[in-house]
Amino acid sequence: MSKAINGHRYRHFKKETMIYTVIEANALDCNLVPQVVYRSEYETPDRPKGAIWVREKAEFESKKVLPDGTEVERFTDITEISSIQP
């Protein structure tokens, strides 16, 4: 399972070009449910690069079952270990 980590880049399971950067991995909503705030690093005709998204942390870190029964991570951490700044 990919844990949401601030500053890390993630690929969404739907498409290889759907890359996001986590802005805040431990945000809380008004009911104190942990949330992940993340930004798109790609652009589509209906959404600009840099669009901000919010998803419950449990869902961000969950797995998804594809129609063929294969289980994949919803978001996969693609951050290079060598690029992480202390």
Short mmCIF file of N, CA and C in Angstrom, two decimals, residues 8-86:
data_model
loop_
_atom_site.label_atom_id
_atom_site.label_comp_id
_atom_site.label_asym_id
_atom_site.label_seq_id
_atom_site.Cartn_x
_atom_site.Cartn_y
_atom_site.Cartn_z
N HIS A 8 5.63 13.84 -2.11
CA HIS A 8 5.85 12.69 -2.98
C HIS A 8 4.94 12.76 -4.19
N ARG A 9 5.40 12.15 -5.27
CA ARG A 9 4.64 12.08 -6.53
C ARG A 9 4.03 10.69 -6.67
N TYR A 10 2.79 10.65 -7.16
CA TYR A 10 2.05 9.40 -7.28
C TYR A 10 1.43 9.30 -8.66
N ARG A 11 1.34 8.07 -9.15
CA ARG A 11 0.65 7.78 -10.41
C ARG A 11 -0.70 7.15 -10.06
N HIS A 12 -1.76 7.64 -10.70
CA HIS A 12 -3.10 7.09 -10.51
C HIS A 12 -3.24 5.83 -11.35
N PHE A 13 -3.98 4.87 -10.87
CA PHE A 13 -4.09 3.57 -11.55
C PHE A 13 -4.74 3.65 -12.92
N LYS A 14 -5.55 4.68 -13.19
CA LYS A 14 -6.30 4.74 -14.45
C LYS A 14 -5.43 5.01 -15.67
N LYS A 15 -4.35 5.77 -15.49
CA LYS A 15 -3.56 6.17 -16.66
C LYS A 15 -2.15 6.55 -16.22
N GLU A 16 -1.16 6.13 -16.97
CA GLU A 16 0.24 6.38 -16.63
C GLU A 16 0.58 7.86 -16.56
N THR A 17 -0.12 8.69 -17.32
CA THR A 17 0.18 10.12 -17.33
C THR A 17 -0.50 10.89 -16.20
N MET A 18 -1.36 10.23 -15.44
CA MET A 18 -2.06 10.90 -14.34
C MET A 18 -1.14 10.91 -13.11
N ILE A 19 -0.33 11.98 -13.02
CA ILE A 19 0.65 12.13 -11.95
C ILE A 19 0.19 13.25 -11.02
N TYR A 20 0.35 13.01 -9.73
CA TYR A 20 -0.05 13.98 -8.71
C TYR A 20 1.06 14.15 -7.69
N THR A 21 1.11 15.32 -7.06
CA THR A 21 2.01 15.57 -5.95
C THR A 21 1.18 15.84 -4.71
N VAL A 22 1.51 15.14 -3.62
CA VAL A 22 0.79 15.35 -2.36
C VAL A 22 1.26 16.66 -1.74
N ILE A 23 0.30 17.52 -1.43
CA ILE A 23 0.57 18.79 -0.78
C ILE A 23 0.49 18.62 0.73
N GLU A 24 -0.55 17.93 1.19
CA GLU A 24 -0.74 17.69 2.62
C GLU A 24 -1.35 16.31 2.81
N ALA A 25 -0.61 15.44 3.48
CA ALA A 25 -1.05 14.06 3.67
C ALA A 25 -1.87 13.84 4.93
N ASN A 26 -1.95 14.83 5.78
CA ASN A 26 -2.65 14.65 7.06
C ASN A 26 -3.61 15.78 7.36
N ALA A 27 -4.31 16.26 6.34
CA ALA A 27 -5.32 17.29 6.55
C ALA A 27 -6.53 16.64 7.23
N LEU A 28 -7.33 17.45 7.91
CA LEU A 28 -8.54 16.95 8.55
C LEU A 28 -9.74 17.72 8.04
N ASP A 29 -10.85 17.00 7.82
CA ASP A 29 -12.07 17.70 7.45
C ASP A 29 -12.80 18.11 8.73
N CYS A 30 -13.97 18.70 8.60
CA CYS A 30 -14.69 19.21 9.77
C CYS A 30 -15.12 18.10 10.73
N ASN A 31 -15.15 16.86 10.25
CA ASN A 31 -15.50 15.73 11.12
C ASN A 31 -14.25 14.98 11.60
N LEU A 32 -13.08 15.61 11.39
CA LEU A 32 -11.78 15.06 11.81
C LEU A 32 -11.41 13.77 11.07
N VAL A 33 -11.92 13.62 9.85
CA VAL A 33 -11.56 12.49 9.00
C VAL A 33 -10.27 12.86 8.26
N PRO A 34 -9.22 12.05 8.35
CA PRO A 34 -7.97 12.37 7.65
C PRO A 34 -8.17 12.45 6.13
N GLN A 35 -7.59 13.49 5.54
CA GLN A 35 -7.70 13.76 4.11
C GLN A 35 -6.31 13.93 3.51
N VAL A 36 -6.22 13.71 2.20
CA VAL A 36 -5.00 14.00 1.45
C VAL A 36 -5.34 15.10 0.45
N VAL A 37 -4.54 16.15 0.44
CA VAL A 37 -4.69 17.23 -0.53
C VAL A 37 -3.57 17.05 -1.54
N TYR A 38 -3.92 16.97 -2.83
CA TYR A 38 -2.90 16.72 -3.84
C TYR A 38 -3.17 17.52 -5.10
N ARG A 39 -2.12 17.72 -5.90
CA ARG A 39 -2.15 18.59 -7.07
C ARG A 39 -1.81 17.79 -8.32
N SER A 40 -2.54 18.03 -9.40
CA SER A 40 -2.26 17.34 -10.66
C SER A 40 -1.00 17.91 -11.31
N GLU A 41 -0.23 17.04 -11.91
CA GLU A 41 0.99 17.44 -12.63
C GLU A 41 0.80 17.23 -14.13
N TYR A 42 -0.43 17.15 -14.56
CA TYR A 42 -0.76 16.98 -15.97
C TYR A 42 -1.96 17.85 -16.28
N GLU A 43 -2.26 17.98 -17.54
CA GLU A 43 -3.35 18.84 -17.98
C GLU A 43 -4.29 18.06 -18.89
N THR A 44 -5.58 18.36 -18.82
CA THR A 44 -6.56 17.78 -19.72
C THR A 44 -7.38 18.93 -20.31
N PRO A 45 -8.18 18.67 -21.33
CA PRO A 45 -8.99 19.76 -21.90
C PRO A 45 -9.94 20.40 -20.88
N ASP A 46 -10.39 19.64 -19.89
CA ASP A 46 -11.34 20.20 -18.93
C ASP A 46 -10.73 20.58 -17.58
N ARG A 47 -9.43 20.28 -17.35
CA ARG A 47 -8.80 20.63 -16.09
C ARG A 47 -7.36 21.07 -16.34
N PRO A 48 -6.96 22.21 -15.78
CA PRO A 48 -5.60 22.68 -15.98
C PRO A 48 -4.60 21.92 -15.11
N LYS A 49 -3.34 21.94 -15.52
CA LYS A 49 -2.28 21.41 -14.67
C LYS A 49 -2.31 22.21 -13.37
N GLY A 50 -2.10 21.54 -12.26
CA GLY A 50 -2.11 22.22 -10.97
C GLY A 50 -3.46 22.20 -10.28
N ALA A 51 -4.44 21.50 -10.85
CA ALA A 51 -5.75 21.39 -10.20
C ALA A 51 -5.57 20.71 -8.84
N ILE A 52 -6.29 21.18 -7.84
CA ILE A 52 -6.18 20.65 -6.48
C ILE A 52 -7.32 19.67 -6.25
N TRP A 53 -6.96 18.54 -5.63
CA TRP A 53 -7.92 17.48 -5.32
C TRP A 53 -7.82 17.15 -3.83
N VAL A 54 -8.92 16.67 -3.27
CA VAL A 54 -8.95 16.23 -1.87
C VAL A 54 -9.66 14.89 -1.84
N ARG A 55 -9.08 13.95 -1.11
CA ARG A 55 -9.66 12.60 -1.01
C ARG A 55 -9.38 12.10 0.40
N GLU A 56 -10.31 11.29 0.93
CA GLU A 56 -10.05 10.69 2.24
C GLU A 56 -8.77 9.88 2.18
N LYS A 57 -7.96 10.00 3.23
CA LYS A 57 -6.66 9.34 3.25
C LYS A 57 -6.80 7.82 3.08
N ALA A 58 -7.78 7.23 3.72
CA ALA A 58 -7.99 5.78 3.61
C ALA A 58 -8.25 5.38 2.17
N GLU A 59 -8.99 6.20 1.43
CA GLU A 59 -9.27 5.90 0.03
C GLU A 59 -8.02 6.12 -0.83
N PHE A 60 -7.29 7.22 -0.57
CA PHE A 60 -6.06 7.48 -1.32
C PHE A 60 -5.09 6.32 -1.20
N GLU A 61 -4.99 5.74 -0.01
CA GLU A 61 -4.04 4.66 0.27
C GLU A 61 -4.62 3.26 -0.01
N SER A 62 -5.81 3.20 -0.58
CA SER A 62 -6.47 1.91 -0.80
C SER A 62 -6.07 1.25 -2.11
N LYS A 63 -6.57 0.04 -2.27
CA LYS A 63 -6.39 -0.70 -3.52
C LYS A 63 -7.71 -0.69 -4.28
N LYS A 64 -7.62 -0.92 -5.57
CA LYS A 64 -8.78 -0.93 -6.45
C LYS A 64 -8.80 -2.25 -7.20
N VAL A 65 -9.98 -2.85 -7.33
CA VAL A 65 -10.12 -4.08 -8.09
C VAL A 65 -10.58 -3.73 -9.50
N LEU A 66 -9.78 -4.13 -10.48
CA LEU A 66 -10.09 -3.86 -11.89
C LEU A 66 -11.15 -4.84 -12.39
N PRO A 67 -11.80 -4.54 -13.51
CA PRO A 67 -12.84 -5.44 -14.03
C PRO A 67 -12.38 -6.89 -14.24
N ASP A 68 -11.07 -7.09 -14.51
CA ASP A 68 -10.57 -8.45 -14.71
C ASP A 68 -10.23 -9.16 -13.39
N GLY A 69 -10.48 -8.46 -12.26
CA GLY A 69 -10.21 -9.06 -10.96
C GLY A 69 -8.85 -8.74 -10.38
N THR A 70 -7.99 -8.10 -11.15
CA THR A 70 -6.67 -7.71 -10.67
C THR A 70 -6.80 -6.61 -9.64
N GLU A 71 -6.05 -6.72 -8.55
CA GLU A 71 -6.05 -5.70 -7.52
C GLU A 71 -4.80 -4.83 -7.67
N VAL A 72 -5.00 -3.51 -7.75
CA VAL A 72 -3.89 -2.57 -7.91
C VAL A 72 -4.03 -1.46 -6.88
N GLU A 73 -2.92 -0.80 -6.59
CA GLU A 73 -2.97 0.37 -5.72
C GLU A 73 -3.64 1.51 -6.47
N ARG A 74 -4.51 2.25 -5.78
CA ARG A 74 -5.18 3.39 -6.40
C ARG A 74 -4.13 4.43 -6.80
N PHE A 75 -3.18 4.72 -5.92
CA PHE A 75 -2.08 5.64 -6.19
C PHE A 75 -0.78 4.93 -5.86
N THR A 76 0.19 4.97 -6.78
CA THR A 76 1.49 4.34 -6.58
C THR A 76 2.54 5.43 -6.45
N ASP A 77 3.32 5.37 -5.37
CA ASP A 77 4.39 6.34 -5.13
C ASP A 77 5.47 6.13 -6.18
N ILE A 78 5.76 7.18 -6.96
CA ILE A 78 6.79 7.08 -8.00
C ILE A 78 7.96 8.01 -7.70
N THR A 79 8.01 8.54 -6.48
CA THR A 79 9.09 9.43 -6.09
C THR A 79 10.40 8.67 -6.07
N GLU A 80 11.41 9.20 -6.70
CA GLU A 80 12.74 8.60 -6.69
C GLU A 80 13.35 8.83 -5.32
N ILE A 81 13.85 7.79 -4.68
CA ILE A 81 14.46 7.90 -3.37
C ILE A 81 15.58 8.93 -3.37
N SER A 82 16.36 8.98 -4.43
CA SER A 82 17.49 9.90 -4.49
C SER A 82 17.06 11.36 -4.61
N SER A 83 15.80 11.61 -5.01
CA SER A 83 15.35 12.99 -5.18
C SER A 83 14.70 13.56 -3.94
N ILE A 84 14.52 12.76 -2.91
CA ILE A 84 13.89 13.24 -1.68
C ILE A 84 14.86 14.11 -0.91
N GLN A 85 14.43 15.32 -0.61
CA GLN A 85 15.29 16.23 0.14
C GLN A 85 15.06 16.05 1.64
N PRO A 86 16.13 16.06 2.47
CA PRO A 86 15.94 15.91 3.92
C PRO A 86 15.22 17.08 4.53
#
